[in-house]
């Protein structure tokens, strides 16, 4: 018996997830709308002074992104568990970690990428200086995959439980504290005219490590959560 | 020659053996914890001199610092037990890991509370977003995440495996807490007690601190053994050794209750 080679299998998983997401475009728009609404709440809550908003802009955008991604994470494996396709994936001869990597990539493309696209708009609403905008985008490009990878491991752990929304927040937020610190640190440094490359490099290093370890951990977590 | 050590460990990891072992050791650990705790409190609150800078207010250190050490120590124990339970599927290791979590969370909570009580007179604030305080808070959240995940599964052993995995992932926070005072120079004072080399602390203050540390370790052992014994009984209910204990302790009525409980548990499966 010959198995499908790795590359076509990966491509198939990726294409399937992207097609599924595209068929339900409404779900892609949801995190974006959520981030937009949360951002508009800041000026109402803190008052519309430009100086104050400018100071919190970077951190507020980051936290908003994180919360939006957290909401989307919950649904990552749900439909696959419900229709049994996740079990099929686990039984397939291809390494599960690689398949999980593809699913995480698809999830990042459908949730984080739209958020990054509207990030300049959100930051602009909070009067972040245009010069700092590229640093914010770099930080988000490195931080959001990290959150997707970390989140995927934890979602996989809760895959066997029925109620996981709040629990996911409790589990994910402590682990993503360093991500938020470095990403916000880069933006804050750029805003003050200081060198901002070091925190970005830390994020890159963490991402490199997570890219290797997280899919493996995700596969292991899924096997733990689903063998009943 | 040294063969009896692995043999003994193997025997100990069987639930009925550990149940008996913990039962005999627990009262001693508890007594030792109370004794050492009393000595340490006397040494710390009465014998030790007042600090030249902080006066008498520093005396909360004799509670605060041992609890902080225990918060990290128990996390490490939990992670090691989790690793053992995931790799070798030893039931006892699962139980030890999961029953350590609430104790560790309690110690971490006490650390945060006593720290803020100490911070108010010293720094003039209950709470500041200082690196060590924040990472200690994150440690508490990690404990709560592990406890929450454990209880969200219907099957307890499956929940224990998932929570054990989370505990291992979370261990990256432990070195961050430990070294945070060295890495970031913020309000929290640096470490004064050293394992290697002389401590930066006077002898009269050091010995009650170390005694209290021993007391908290003993308390942890006593508390853990009590929890593990209870947990093993409920996890293994329906097995013969549990029935024997129930019959020996409570006579006929307890034994029949145990059988009924076991039957109920079986029917739920």
Short mmCIF file of N, CA and C in Angstrom, two decimals, chain A residues 150 153-154 157-158 160-163 167 170-171 174-175 177-178 217 220-221 224-228, chain B residues 86 89 138 141-142 144-146 148-149 151-154 158 161-163 165-166 169-170 172 176:
data_model
loop_
_atom_site.label_atom_id
_atom_site.label_comp_id
_atom_site.label_asym_id
_atom_site.label_seq_id
_atom_site.Cartn_x
_atom_site.Cartn_y
_atom_site.Cartn_z
N UNK A 150 0.80 28.69 20.27
CA UNK A 150 0.56 28.41 21.69
C UNK A 150 -0.90 28.03 21.92
N UNK A 153 -2.01 24.48 20.90
CA UNK A 153 -1.66 23.42 21.84
C UNK A 153 -2.72 23.34 22.94
N UNK A 154 -3.12 24.51 23.45
CA UNK A 154 -4.07 24.52 24.56
C UNK A 154 -5.47 24.12 24.09
N UNK A 157 -5.61 20.54 23.97
CA UNK A 157 -5.75 19.93 25.30
C UNK A 157 -7.21 19.92 25.76
N UNK A 158 -7.96 20.97 25.41
CA UNK A 158 -9.34 21.04 25.86
C UNK A 158 -10.30 20.39 24.86
N UNK A 160 -11.22 17.49 24.35
CA UNK A 160 -12.10 16.45 24.86
C UNK A 160 -13.16 16.95 25.82
N UNK A 161 -13.14 18.23 26.14
CA UNK A 161 -14.10 18.75 27.12
C UNK A 161 -15.21 19.49 26.41
N UNK A 162 -16.32 19.65 27.09
CA UNK A 162 -17.45 20.32 26.46
C UNK A 162 -17.39 21.84 26.63
N UNK A 163 -17.06 22.29 27.84
CA UNK A 163 -16.99 23.74 28.04
C UNK A 163 -15.52 24.13 28.12
N UNK A 167 -12.00 28.53 30.25
CA UNK A 167 -10.82 27.78 30.66
C UNK A 167 -9.65 28.09 29.74
N UNK A 170 -8.00 31.23 30.75
CA UNK A 170 -7.21 31.03 31.96
C UNK A 170 -5.90 30.33 31.65
N UNK A 171 -5.92 29.43 30.67
CA UNK A 171 -4.70 28.70 30.35
C UNK A 171 -3.78 29.49 29.44
N UNK A 174 -1.69 33.34 30.87
CA UNK A 174 -0.39 33.32 31.54
C UNK A 174 0.76 33.01 30.60
N UNK A 175 0.51 32.11 29.63
CA UNK A 175 1.61 31.70 28.77
C UNK A 175 1.96 32.77 27.74
N UNK A 177 1.95 36.01 28.28
CA UNK A 177 2.45 37.25 28.89
C UNK A 177 3.78 37.70 28.26
N UNK A 178 4.78 36.81 28.10
CA UNK A 178 6.03 37.26 27.48
C UNK A 178 5.83 37.81 26.07
N UNK A 217 3.81 19.40 20.14
CA UNK A 217 3.05 19.45 21.39
C UNK A 217 1.56 19.37 21.10
N UNK A 220 0.62 15.83 20.39
CA UNK A 220 0.63 15.04 21.62
C UNK A 220 -0.60 15.37 22.46
N UNK A 221 -0.91 16.66 22.56
CA UNK A 221 -2.05 17.09 23.36
C UNK A 221 -3.35 16.51 22.82
N UNK A 224 -3.71 12.98 23.77
CA UNK A 224 -4.10 12.85 25.18
C UNK A 224 -5.59 13.13 25.34
N UNK A 225 -6.04 14.22 24.69
CA UNK A 225 -7.41 14.67 24.94
C UNK A 225 -8.45 13.76 24.30
N UNK A 226 -8.09 13.08 23.24
CA UNK A 226 -9.12 12.34 22.50
C UNK A 226 -9.10 10.83 22.69
N UNK A 227 -8.06 10.28 23.35
CA UNK A 227 -8.12 8.83 23.57
C UNK A 227 -8.95 8.55 24.82
N UNK A 228 -10.15 8.17 24.62
CA UNK A 228 -11.04 7.95 25.77
C UNK A 228 -11.35 6.47 25.89
N UNK B 86 3.02 11.00 32.42
CA UNK B 86 2.79 10.96 30.98
C UNK B 86 3.65 9.90 30.31
N UNK B 89 2.97 6.36 32.65
CA UNK B 89 1.56 6.08 32.95
C UNK B 89 1.37 5.50 34.35
N UNK B 138 1.36 35.28 37.68
CA UNK B 138 1.22 34.37 36.54
C UNK B 138 1.34 32.93 37.01
N UNK B 141 -1.94 31.87 38.28
CA UNK B 141 -2.85 31.59 37.17
C UNK B 141 -2.56 30.24 36.53
N UNK B 142 -1.26 29.91 36.45
CA UNK B 142 -0.89 28.61 35.87
C UNK B 142 -1.45 27.48 36.72
N UNK B 144 -4.02 27.64 38.65
CA UNK B 144 -5.47 27.61 38.49
C UNK B 144 -5.86 26.99 37.16
N UNK B 145 -5.06 27.25 36.11
CA UNK B 145 -5.33 26.64 34.82
C UNK B 145 -5.23 25.13 34.89
N UNK B 146 -4.18 24.64 35.57
CA UNK B 146 -4.01 23.19 35.71
C UNK B 146 -5.19 22.59 36.47
N UNK B 148 -8.19 23.85 36.82
CA UNK B 148 -9.40 23.99 36.01
C UNK B 148 -9.48 22.94 34.92
N UNK B 149 -8.36 22.70 34.25
CA UNK B 149 -8.35 21.72 33.16
C UNK B 149 -8.62 20.32 33.71
N UNK B 151 -10.36 19.47 36.25
CA UNK B 151 -11.75 19.25 36.64
C UNK B 151 -12.73 19.37 35.49
N UNK B 152 -12.26 19.78 34.29
CA UNK B 152 -13.21 19.98 33.19
C UNK B 152 -13.43 18.69 32.40
N UNK B 153 -12.65 17.66 32.69
CA UNK B 153 -12.86 16.37 32.02
C UNK B 153 -13.79 15.51 32.87
N UNK B 154 -14.58 14.68 32.18
CA UNK B 154 -15.44 13.79 32.96
C UNK B 154 -14.65 12.59 33.46
N UNK B 158 -8.10 10.87 32.35
CA UNK B 158 -7.86 11.64 31.13
C UNK B 158 -7.60 13.11 31.46
N UNK B 161 -4.15 13.53 32.74
CA UNK B 161 -3.11 13.52 31.69
C UNK B 161 -3.04 14.86 30.98
N UNK B 162 -4.23 15.42 30.64
CA UNK B 162 -4.23 16.72 29.95
C UNK B 162 -3.64 17.80 30.84
N UNK B 163 -4.04 17.81 32.12
CA UNK B 163 -3.52 18.84 33.04
C UNK B 163 -2.03 18.66 33.27
N UNK B 165 0.07 17.64 31.07
CA UNK B 165 0.72 18.22 29.89
C UNK B 165 0.82 19.74 30.05
N UNK B 166 -0.28 20.35 30.51
CA UNK B 166 -0.27 21.81 30.71
C UNK B 166 0.77 22.20 31.76
N UNK B 169 4.12 22.33 30.15
CA UNK B 169 4.30 23.52 29.30
C UNK B 169 4.57 24.74 30.18
N UNK B 170 3.85 24.83 31.30
CA UNK B 170 3.95 26.02 32.14
C UNK B 170 5.25 26.15 32.89
N UNK B 172 8.10 26.72 31.97
CA UNK B 172 8.98 27.80 31.51
C UNK B 172 8.85 29.03 32.41
N UNK B 176 11.63 32.01 35.16
CA UNK B 176 11.36 33.45 35.02
C UNK B 176 11.07 34.06 36.39
#
